[in-house]
Coordinates of C-alpha atoms in Angstrom, one line a residue:
M130 CA 66.0 14.5 -50.2
N131 CA 68.4 12.5 -52.3
D132 CA 68.8 14.5 -55.5
G133 CA 67.7 18.0 -54.5
T134 CA 64.1 17.5 -55.7
N135 CA 61.0 18.3 -53.5
D136 CA 59.5 14.8 -53.7
T137 CA 59.1 13.5 -50.2
T138 CA 58.8 9.8 -49.3
I139 CA 58.1 8.7 -45.7
V140 CA 59.1 5.2 -44.7
F141 CA 57.3 3.8 -41.6
D142 CA 58.7 1.0 -39.6
I143 CA 55.3 -0.1 -38.2
A144 CA 52.7 -2.5 -39.5
P145 CA 49.0 -2.4 -38.9
E146 CA 47.8 -4.8 -36.2
G147 CA 47.1 -8.3 -37.5
E148 CA 49.4 -8.1 -40.5
D149 CA 52.6 -10.3 -40.7
S150 CA 54.5 -8.3 -43.2
L151 CA 55.2 -4.6 -43.3
P152 CA 54.9 -2.5 -46.5
E153 CA 58.1 -1.0 -47.6
S154 CA 56.6 2.5 -47.7
L155 CA 53.3 4.2 -47.0
D156 CA 52.0 7.4 -48.3
A157 CA 51.3 10.1 -45.7
E158 CA 47.6 10.5 -46.7
V159 CA 47.0 6.8 -46.4
V160 CA 48.5 6.8 -42.9
I161 CA 46.5 9.9 -41.8
A162 CA 43.3 8.3 -43.1
R163 CA 44.0 5.1 -41.3
L164 CA 44.8 7.0 -38.1
R165 CA 41.5 8.9 -38.4
A166 CA 39.6 5.7 -38.8
E167 CA 41.3 4.2 -35.8
N168 CA 40.6 7.5 -33.9
G169 CA 36.9 7.2 -34.8
I170 CA 36.8 3.7 -33.5
L171 CA 38.5 4.8 -30.2
S172 CA 36.0 7.7 -29.9
E173 CA 33.1 5.3 -30.2
K174 CA 34.6 3.1 -27.5
I175 CA 35.2 6.1 -25.3
T176 CA 31.6 7.1 -25.7
E177 CA 30.4 3.6 -24.8
L178 CA 32.7 3.6 -21.7
Q179 CA 31.3 7.0 -20.7
V180 CA 27.7 5.7 -21.0
T181 CA 28.7 2.6 -19.0
Q182 CA 30.3 4.7 -16.4
E183 CA 27.2 6.9 -16.0
K184 CA 25.1 3.7 -15.7
L185 CA 27.4 2.3 -13.0
K186 CA 27.5 5.7 -11.2
S187 CA 23.7 5.9 -11.2
R188 CA 23.5 2.3 -9.8
I189 CA 26.0 3.1 -7.1
E190 CA 24.1 6.3 -6.1
W191 CA 20.9 4.3 -6.0
L192 CA 22.5 1.7 -3.7
E193 CA 23.9 4.4 -1.5
R194 CA 20.4 5.9 -1.2
Q195 CA 18.9 2.5 -0.3
V196 CA 21.5 2.0 2.4
F197 CA 22.1 5.5 3.7
G198 CA 19.7 7.9 2.1
Q199 CA 16.0 8.9 1.9
K200 CA 13.8 6.3 0.2
A201 CA 10.6 8.4 0.4
E202 CA 9.5 10.2 -2.8
R203 CA 8.2 13.2 -0.8
R204 CA 9.9 16.5 -1.7
L205 CA 10.3 19.7 0.3
A206 CA 7.3 21.9 0.4
E207 CA 9.5 25.0 0.2
V208 CA 10.2 24.4 -3.5
A209 CA 9.2 27.5 -5.5
D210 CA 6.2 26.2 -7.3
H211 CA 5.6 29.6 -8.9
E212 CA 8.8 29.3 -10.9
P213 CA 8.2 28.5 -14.6
A214 CA 9.2 25.1 -16.0
G215 CA 12.7 24.9 -17.3
E216 CA 14.2 27.4 -14.8
N217 CA 16.6 26.3 -12.2
V218 CA 14.6 25.5 -9.0
S219 CA 16.5 25.5 -5.8
E220 CA 15.6 23.1 -3.0
E221 CA 18.3 24.4 -0.6
P222 CA 17.3 24.7 3.1
P223 CA 16.5 28.2 4.4
A224 CA 19.3 30.4 5.6
P225 CA 20.4 30.1 9.2
T226 CA 18.8 33.4 10.1
Q227 CA 15.4 32.3 8.7
T228 CA 13.0 30.6 11.1
V229 CA 11.6 27.4 9.9
R230 CA 7.8 27.5 9.9
Q231 CA 7.2 24.1 11.5
Y232 CA 9.7 24.8 14.3
S233 CA 8.3 28.2 15.0
E234 CA 4.8 26.9 15.3
R235 CA 5.9 24.2 17.7
T236 CA 7.8 26.7 19.8
E237 CA 4.8 29.0 20.0
R238 CA 2.4 26.2 20.8
T239 CA 4.7 25.0 23.6
A240 CA 5.0 28.5 25.0
K241 CA 1.2 29.0 25.1
S242 CA 0.4 25.6 26.5
G243 CA 2.8 23.9 28.7
P244 CA 3.1 20.1 29.1
E245 CA 0.6 20.1 32.0
K246 CA -2.1 21.7 29.9
G247 CA -1.4 19.5 26.9
R248 CA -1.7 16.4 29.1
D249 CA -5.0 17.6 30.6
D250 CA -6.4 18.2 27.1
L251 CA -5.4 14.7 26.1
F252 CA -7.2 13.1 29.1
K253 CA -10.3 15.3 28.6
K254 CA -10.4 14.1 25.0
L255 CA -10.0 10.4 26.0
A256 CA -12.6 10.8 28.8
S257 CA -15.2 12.2 26.3
D258 CA -14.6 9.5 23.7
P259 CA -17.3 6.8 24.1
L260 CA -15.1 4.2 22.3
V261 CA -12.3 4.3 24.8
R262 CA -12.4 1.7 27.5
K263 CA -12.3 3.2 30.9
A264 CA -11.8 1.9 34.4
E265 CA -11.7 3.5 37.8
I266 CA -10.0 2.5 41.0
V267 CA -10.1 4.1 44.5
E268 CA -6.8 4.1 46.4
N269 CA -7.3 4.7 50.1
P270 CA -4.5 5.6 52.5
P271 CA -3.3 2.5 54.4
E272 CA -3.7 4.4 57.7
I273 CA -7.5 4.3 57.5
A274 CA -7.8 0.6 57.0
G275 CA -10.4 -0.7 59.5
L276 CA -11.7 2.8 60.4
T277 CA -15.2 4.1 59.8
E278 CA -15.8 7.2 57.7
G279 CA -17.7 9.8 59.7
V280 CA -16.6 8.4 63.0
H281 CA -12.8 8.2 62.7
Y282 CA -12.2 10.3 59.7
T283 CA -13.9 12.4 57.0
V284 CA -13.0 12.9 53.3
I285 CA -12.4 16.6 52.6
S286 CA -11.6 16.3 48.9
T287 CA -10.5 13.8 46.2
K288 CA -7.4 14.1 44.0
I289 CA -7.9 12.7 40.6
S290 CA -5.0 11.4 38.4
H291 CA -5.2 9.8 35.0
K292 CA -2.9 7.1 33.6
I293 CA -3.0 5.2 30.4
A294 CA -2.9 1.5 31.2
V295 CA -3.1 -1.7 29.3
Q296 CA -4.3 -5.3 29.9
P297 CA -2.3 -8.0 28.1
R298 CA -4.2 -10.3 25.7
L299 CA -6.0 -12.7 27.9
Y300 CA -6.7 -16.2 26.5
T301 CA -9.5 -17.7 28.5
L302 CA -10.9 -21.3 28.9
L303 CA -14.6 -20.6 28.3
T304 CA -16.9 -23.1 29.9
I305 CA -20.4 -23.1 28.4
K306 CA -23.1 -24.8 30.5
R307 CA -26.3 -25.6 28.5
P308 CA -29.1 -27.0 30.5
V309 CA -31.1 -29.8 28.8
V310 CA -34.7 -29.0 29.4
K311 CA -37.6 -31.4 29.4
F312 CA -41.1 -30.0 29.3
L313 CA -43.6 -31.5 31.8
T314 CA -46.6 -29.9 30.3
A315 CA -47.5 -28.3 26.9
T316 CA -46.6 -24.6 26.5
D317 CA -47.8 -21.7 24.5
T318 CA -44.5 -21.8 22.5
G319 CA -45.6 -24.9 20.7
R320 CA -43.6 -27.3 22.9
S321 CA -45.4 -30.5 23.7
K322 CA -45.2 -32.4 26.9
G323 CA -42.1 -34.5 27.1
S324 CA -40.1 -32.6 24.5
I325 CA -36.5 -31.9 25.2
I326 CA -34.5 -28.9 24.1
V327 CA -31.0 -27.4 24.6
A328 CA -29.6 -24.1 23.6
P329 CA -27.2 -23.9 20.7
I330 CA -23.6 -23.3 21.5
P331 CA -23.0 -19.5 21.3
G332 CA -20.1 -18.2 19.3
E333 CA -19.5 -21.4 17.4
V334 CA -18.1 -20.9 14.0
F335 CA -17.3 -24.4 13.0
E336 CA -19.4 -27.4 14.2
R337 CA -17.8 -29.2 17.1
G338 CA -14.9 -26.7 16.9
S339 CA -12.6 -26.0 19.9
F340 CA -12.3 -22.3 19.3
D341 CA -14.7 -19.5 20.1
V342 CA -15.5 -16.8 17.5
S343 CA -13.5 -14.3 19.6
F344 CA -10.4 -16.5 19.2
I345 CA -10.7 -16.9 15.4
A346 CA -11.4 -13.2 14.9
S347 CA -8.5 -12.2 17.1
L348 CA -6.2 -14.6 15.2
L349 CA -7.2 -13.0 11.8
V350 CA -6.7 -9.5 13.2
Q351 CA -3.3 -10.3 14.5
K352 CA -2.1 -11.8 11.2
F353 CA -3.8 -9.5 8.7
V354 CA -4.0 -6.1 10.6
Y355 CA -0.8 -6.3 12.6
H356 CA 1.1 -8.6 10.2
M357 CA 2.1 -11.1 13.0
P358 CA 3.5 -14.4 11.7
L359 CA 1.6 -17.4 13.2
Y360 CA 4.7 -18.6 15.1
R361 CA 4.6 -15.4 17.1
V362 CA 0.9 -15.8 17.8
H363 CA 1.6 -19.4 18.7
D364 CA 4.2 -18.3 21.2
M365 CA 1.7 -16.0 22.9
I366 CA -0.9 -18.7 23.1
T367 CA 1.5 -21.3 24.5
K368 CA 2.9 -18.9 27.1
A369 CA -0.7 -18.5 28.3
R370 CA -0.6 -22.3 29.0
F371 CA -2.8 -23.3 26.0
P372 CA -1.1 -26.2 24.1
V373 CA -2.3 -25.3 20.6
H374 CA -0.3 -26.6 17.7
R375 CA 0.9 -24.1 15.1
S376 CA -0.5 -26.1 12.2
T377 CA -3.9 -25.9 13.9
L378 CA -3.7 -22.1 13.7
A379 CA -2.8 -22.3 10.0
R380 CA -5.8 -24.7 9.3
L381 CA -8.0 -22.3 11.2
V382 CA -7.0 -19.4 9.0
I383 CA -7.6 -21.4 5.8
S384 CA -11.0 -22.7 7.1
A385 CA -12.0 -19.1 7.9
S386 CA -11.0 -18.0 4.4
D387 CA -13.2 -20.8 2.9
L388 CA -16.1 -19.6 5.0
L389 CA -15.6 -16.0 3.9
A390 CA -15.1 -16.8 0.2
P391 CA -18.7 -15.9 -0.9
I392 CA -18.4 -12.5 0.8
Y393 CA -15.0 -11.9 -1.0
R394 CA -16.5 -12.8 -4.4
A395 CA -19.5 -10.5 -3.7
Q396 CA -17.1 -7.7 -3.0
L397 CA -15.0 -8.3 -6.1
S398 CA -18.2 -8.3 -8.2
S399 CA -19.2 -5.0 -6.6
I400 CA -15.8 -3.5 -7.5
L401 CA -16.1 -4.6 -11.1
Q402 CA -19.4 -2.7 -11.4
S403 CA -17.5 0.5 -10.6
E404 CA -17.2 3.2 -13.3
V405 CA -13.5 3.8 -12.3
V406 CA -11.2 1.0 -11.3
A407 CA -7.5 1.2 -10.3
M408 CA -5.3 -1.9 -10.6
D409 CA -1.7 -2.9 -9.8
E410 CA 0.3 -6.0 -9.1
V411 CA 2.3 -6.9 -6.0
P412 CA 4.8 -9.8 -5.9
C413 CA 4.9 -12.4 -3.1
R414 CA 6.8 -15.7 -2.7
V415 CA 4.4 -18.6 -2.5
G416 CA 5.2 -22.3 -2.3
R417 CA 8.5 -24.1 -2.9
D418 CA 9.9 -24.3 -6.5
E419 CA 10.3 -27.9 -7.5
D420 CA 12.8 -27.0 -10.2
R421 CA 15.0 -24.9 -7.9
P422 CA 15.7 -26.5 -4.6
G423 CA 15.7 -24.1 -1.7
K424 CA 13.8 -21.4 -3.8
M425 CA 10.3 -20.1 -3.6
N426 CA 7.9 -19.5 -6.5
N427 CA 7.2 -15.9 -7.4
A428 CA 3.4 -15.3 -7.4
Y429 CA 1.4 -12.1 -7.5
F430 CA -1.5 -10.4 -5.9
W431 CA -3.4 -8.1 -8.3
P432 CA -5.2 -5.6 -6.1
V433 CA -8.2 -3.9 -7.6
L434 CA -9.8 -0.7 -6.1
G435 CA -13.3 0.4 -7.0
D436 CA -14.9 3.8 -6.8
K437 CA -16.9 2.7 -3.7
N438 CA -13.8 2.4 -1.7
E439 CA -13.7 -1.4 -1.8
I440 CA -10.5 -3.3 -2.6
A441 CA -9.8 -7.0 -3.5
F442 CA -6.6 -8.9 -3.7
P443 CA -7.0 -11.6 -6.3
Y444 CA -4.2 -14.2 -6.3
A445 CA -2.4 -15.4 -9.5
K446 CA 0.6 -17.7 -10.0
S447 CA 2.5 -15.2 -12.2
R448 CA 2.6 -11.7 -13.8
E449 CA 1.3 -12.9 -17.2
H450 CA -0.9 -10.6 -19.2
A451 CA -3.7 -13.0 -19.3
H452 CA -4.4 -12.6 -15.6
V453 CA -5.7 -9.1 -16.1
G454 CA -8.5 -10.3 -18.4
A455 CA -9.2 -13.2 -16.0
I456 CA -9.7 -10.8 -13.1
L457 CA -11.5 -7.9 -14.8
K458 CA -13.5 -10.1 -17.1
D459 CA -16.3 -8.0 -18.7
F460 CA -15.5 -4.7 -16.9
C461 CA -16.7 -1.6 -18.6
G462 CA -15.4 1.9 -17.6
H463 CA -12.2 3.7 -16.8
L464 CA -9.1 1.6 -15.8
I465 CA -6.2 3.6 -14.2
T466 CA -2.9 1.8 -13.9
D467 CA 0.9 2.1 -14.1
G468 CA 2.8 1.5 -17.4
Y469 CA 2.9 -2.3 -17.3
G470 CA 2.2 -3.7 -20.7
A471 CA -0.6 -6.1 -19.6
Y472 CA -3.1 -3.3 -19.1
P473 CA -3.0 -1.7 -22.6
R474 CA -3.2 -5.1 -24.0
Y475 CA -6.4 -5.8 -22.1
V476 CA -7.8 -2.4 -23.1
Q477 CA -7.0 -3.2 -26.7
Q478 CA -9.0 -6.4 -26.5
R479 CA -11.9 -4.6 -24.9
Q480 CA -11.8 -1.9 -27.6
Q481 CA -14.2 0.9 -26.8
Q482 CA -15.6 -0.6 -23.6
V483 CA -12.6 0.3 -21.4
I484 CA -10.8 3.6 -21.4
H485 CA -7.2 3.4 -20.1
A486 CA -5.9 6.2 -17.8
G487 CA -2.3 6.6 -16.8
C488 CA -0.9 7.3 -13.3
W489 CA 1.0 10.6 -13.1
F490 CA 2.9 9.6 -9.9
H491 CA 4.4 6.5 -11.7
W492 CA 5.7 9.0 -14.3
R493 CA 7.0 11.2 -11.5
R494 CA 9.1 8.3 -10.2
E495 CA 10.9 8.1 -13.5
F496 CA 12.1 11.8 -13.1
I497 CA 13.1 11.1 -9.5
K498 CA 15.5 8.4 -10.8
A499 CA 17.0 11.0 -13.2
E500 CA 17.5 13.7 -10.5
Q501 CA 21.1 12.7 -9.7
L502 CA 22.3 13.0 -13.3
H503 CA 20.0 15.9 -14.5
H504 CA 19.0 17.8 -11.4
K505 CA 17.9 21.0 -13.2
L506 CA 15.8 19.4 -15.9
A507 CA 14.3 16.7 -13.7
T508 CA 13.3 19.2 -11.1
A509 CA 11.5 21.3 -13.8
F510 CA 9.3 18.3 -14.6
L511 CA 8.8 17.5 -10.9
V512 CA 7.6 21.1 -10.2
I513 CA 4.9 20.8 -12.9
I514 CA 3.7 17.5 -11.5
R515 CA 3.7 19.0 -8.0
K516 CA 1.4 21.8 -9.3
L517 CA -0.9 19.3 -10.8
A518 CA -1.2 17.5 -7.5
A519 CA -1.9 20.8 -5.8
V520 CA -4.9 21.3 -8.1
E521 CA -6.2 17.9 -7.1
R522 CA -5.8 18.7 -3.4
E523 CA -7.6 21.9 -3.9
A524 CA -10.6 20.2 -5.5
K525 CA -10.7 17.5 -2.8
K526 CA -10.4 20.1 0.1
A527 CA -13.2 22.2 -1.4
E528 CA -15.4 19.1 -1.9
L529 CA -16.3 20.2 -5.5
S530 CA -19.0 18.6 -7.6
L531 CA -18.0 16.7 -10.7
E532 CA -18.8 19.6 -13.0
Q533 CA -16.8 22.0 -10.8
V534 CA -13.8 19.5 -10.8
L535 CA -13.9 19.4 -14.6
E536 CA -13.9 23.2 -14.8
L537 CA -11.1 23.5 -12.3
R538 CA -9.0 21.0 -14.2
A539 CA -9.7 22.8 -17.5
E540 CA -8.6 26.1 -16.0
K541 CA -5.5 25.0 -14.2
S542 CA -4.5 21.5 -15.1
V543 CA -4.8 21.6 -18.9
P544 CA -2.1 24.3 -19.3
L545 CA 0.2 22.4 -16.9
V546 CA -0.2 19.2 -18.9
D547 CA 0.5 20.9 -22.2
S548 CA 3.6 22.5 -20.7
I549 CA 5.1 19.3 -19.4
F550 CA 4.7 17.5 -22.8
A551 CA 6.1 20.5 -24.6
L552 CA 9.0 20.6 -22.2
G553 CA 9.7 16.9 -22.9
R554 CA 9.7 17.4 -26.6
D555 CA 12.0 20.4 -26.3
V556 CA 14.5 18.6 -24.1
L557 CA 14.7 15.6 -26.5
A558 CA 15.3 18.1 -29.4
S559 CA 17.9 20.1 -27.6
E560 CA 19.7 17.5 -25.5
A561 CA 21.7 14.6 -27.0
L562 CA 20.4 12.0 -24.6
P563 CA 21.2 8.3 -25.4
P564 CA 18.3 5.8 -25.1
S565 CA 19.8 4.4 -21.8
D566 CA 19.8 7.8 -20.1
P567 CA 17.3 7.9 -17.2
L568 CA 16.0 11.3 -18.2
R569 CA 15.4 10.1 -21.8
K570 CA 13.5 7.1 -20.4
A571 CA 11.4 9.3 -18.1
I572 CA 10.4 11.6 -21.0
D573 CA 9.7 8.7 -23.3
Y574 CA 7.5 7.1 -20.6
G575 CA 5.1 10.0 -20.7
L576 CA 5.3 10.9 -24.4
T577 CA 4.4 7.4 -25.4
R578 CA 1.4 7.5 -23.1
D579 CA 0.1 11.0 -24.0
A580 CA -3.5 9.9 -24.4
Q581 CA -3.6 7.9 -21.2
M582 CA -2.1 10.7 -19.1
R583 CA -4.7 13.2 -20.4
V584 CA -7.8 11.1 -19.5
F585 CA -8.3 12.6 -16.1
L586 CA -8.7 16.1 -17.7
T587 CA -11.9 15.1 -19.5
E588 CA -13.3 12.7 -16.9
P589 CA -13.7 14.2 -13.4
R590 CA -14.3 10.8 -11.7
V591 CA -10.8 9.6 -12.8
P592 CA -8.1 10.4 -10.2
M593 CA -4.7 11.8 -11.2
S594 CA -2.9 8.8 -9.8
T595 CA -3.2 5.3 -8.2
N596 CA -2.1 6.6 -4.8
D597 CA -5.3 5.5 -3.0
L598 CA -4.7 2.0 -4.3
E599 CA -1.0 2.0 -3.4
R600 CA -1.8 3.1 0.2
A601 CA -4.2 0.2 0.6
L602 CA -1.9 -2.4 -0.9
R603 CA 0.9 -1.6 1.5
A604 CA -0.4 -4.4 3.7
V605 CA 1.3 -6.9 1.4
P606 CA 4.8 -5.5 1.5
M607 CA 4.4 -4.7 5.2
G608 CA 3.4 -8.3 5.8
R609 CA 6.2 -9.7 3.7
K610 CA 8.7 -8.2 6.1
A611 CA 7.2 -10.2 8.9
W612 CA 6.0 -13.5 7.6
L613 CA 8.3 -13.5 4.5
F614 CA 6.3 -15.9 2.3
C615 CA 3.1 -18.0 2.0
W616 CA 3.9 -21.7 2.4
S617 CA 1.4 -22.9 -0.1
E618 CA -0.8 -21.7 -2.9
V619 CA -3.8 -22.3 -0.8
G620 CA -2.3 -20.0 1.8
G621 CA -1.8 -17.3 -0.9
I622 CA -5.4 -17.5 -2.0
S623 CA -6.6 -17.4 1.7
Y624 CA -4.4 -14.4 2.4
G625 CA -5.9 -12.5 -0.6
R626 CA -9.5 -13.2 0.5
I627 CA -9.2 -12.2 4.1
L628 CA -6.9 -9.2 3.4
S629 CA -9.6 -7.9 0.9
L630 CA -12.2 -7.8 3.6
I631 CA -10.0 -6.4 6.4
S632 CA -8.5 -3.7 4.1
T633 CA -11.9 -2.6 3.1
C634 CA -12.9 -2.4 6.7
Q635 CA -10.1 0.0 7.3
L636 CA -11.1 2.1 4.3
H637 CA -14.6 2.4 5.7
D638 CA -13.5 3.0 9.4
V639 CA -15.0 -0.3 10.4
N640 CA -13.5 -2.1 13.4
P641 CA -12.1 -5.3 11.8
Y642 CA -12.5 -7.4 15.0
Q643 CA -16.1 -6.4 15.5
Y644 CA -16.8 -7.1 11.8
L645 CA -15.2 -10.5 11.9
V646 CA -16.9 -11.5 15.1
D647 CA -20.3 -10.6 13.6
I648 CA -20.0 -12.1 10.1
L649 CA -18.3 -15.4 11.2
Q650 CA -21.5 -16.1 13.2
R651 CA -24.0 -14.4 10.9
I652 CA -22.9 -16.1 7.7
Q653 CA -24.1 -19.5 8.9
T654 CA -27.8 -18.4 8.7
H655 CA -27.6 -15.5 6.2
P656 CA -29.5 -15.9 2.9
V657 CA -27.2 -16.7 0.0
R658 CA -29.0 -14.2 -2.3
E659 CA -28.1 -11.4 0.2
V660 CA -24.5 -12.3 0.8
H661 CA -23.5 -8.9 -0.6
L662 CA -24.9 -7.3 2.5
L663 CA -22.0 -8.8 4.5
T664 CA -19.3 -7.0 2.6
P665 CA -17.8 -4.3 4.9
R666 CA -19.3 -1.4 3.0
L667 CA -22.9 -2.6 3.3
W668 CA -22.4 -4.3 6.7
K669 CA -21.6 -0.9 8.1
E670 CA -25.0 0.4 6.8
N671 CA -27.1 -2.6 7.9
F672 CA -25.5 -4.4 10.9
A673 CA -22.9 -2.1 12.5
E674 CA -25.3 -0.6 15.0
Q675 CA -26.2 -3.9 16.6
P676 CA -23.4 -6.4 15.7
M677 CA -23.4 -10.0 17.0
R678 CA -21.0 -10.4 19.9
S679 CA -19.0 -13.3 21.2
P680 CA -20.1 -15.0 24.5
L681 CA -17.2 -13.4 26.2
R682 CA -18.8 -9.9 26.0
D683 CA -15.9 -8.0 27.6
D684 CA -13.3 -9.3 25.1
I685 CA -13.9 -6.5 22.6
P686 CA -12.2 -3.7 24.7
R687 CA -9.4 -6.0 25.6
L688 CA -8.6 -7.1 22.1
L689 CA -9.3 -3.9 20.3
P690 CA -9.6 -0.7 22.4
T691 CA -12.2 0.8 20.0
G692 CA -14.9 -1.6 21.1
K693 CA -17.8 -0.4 23.3

């Protein structure tokens, strides 16, 4: 104050950033307003940094789980399913004084039946199984060699021991002798005098081929059932002193695929006649990328599972939406899938002919991703989905009819579905969740697919999830860990065809080796109009009782122990 008045003037010796000259004086209100504006900008930046920090934290936790943690989606059965949604659900292990049920059962079982009794039960079960290959040997004491029973010694009893043994895979040079017969006189069979006949080569798949049907079927089983790369099979063959080139094995697989192609197409046609079809997509590296040296092309298998327990693995070069229509074509019925955008686009094109159903377990995975950041809320959603799954298990265990399944779902599942959608809307209304938050994404995933997620409530044939399909398509990722990639597009197509037939065999409890040995020989003379009878499902009904065998009759128990 210069003259005793109350007027106040504040002089600042700072200048706003970016200005070359400083004002001589600034009013306090202007400075406060400017500081508030800058504070708002800083607050926004802090919020952005916090969101980024949460994203990075979530990624780090995900990476730690991939390296050190549990990757399975299974949750503890001890979660209190009776607790209402929204309450805090504890998944803590039982107290130290509490006996874990599985451990107590195992302890009681061990106390009641010792290891000797358990081993005897196992051997009794194996001895009574007609599909288990059995052999018996008699081991005499060396002291009785050259002596006569009844004169020098007598057998007072016999001790019997059981062992589980194995014969290594035996590659055999099979010599087939076919007498050329000339008739000296006319016979009742229609053969005239002087006619010459010779028996056809048994077990021949390809004309003038070097490989018996048992070899080809075993090769396909090794690659498509046990996921063995061809170089490992090649090592086994060469160590058995058979100099077969690896490229020969690859050509043999592709040739077998071409021979089985009509059966594959008949099976895919049968799947598309189903009333309920599940579909997914699985990536696979196929062929070298010409634009990226040292890289492989990303191709896809589009597995399709029908309601007759048949599966096909159509091959496509990419994940483009158009492939769904090219595979499903004029399919009419219910299509259950995950949330990929290609499927609703196809359903929209088919209008009222296809009803799209959503998979609840794909929605469940979204909440599992949000567990680390929002454990209480995410667990509330997971508990509801677990209860829905329990209702489905109850219906399957009781073997209910379609009408009974619909009644059970209306009684128990409908309230649960209504509660989970209501909980999702309440959480979005009460919690300030940014769009990038994993819980917000999980809730939006379901709310935007409300109609799709409710389809199973009104159609008893539609399952709650695509779990059956995902279990069947595991052969592709399991195989990728071993053979890594398909060298060419032809190899990818061949892989999809053969895997379709073998996976369907496994779904119908058909021995893949016996099936392949039969159809590789039968398809040569089978009528084209009845090729559908050679698909695994119908083959089991028509030919499984008396399948065609290879000339080396004892190869079935050696190659696959389930053979008779």
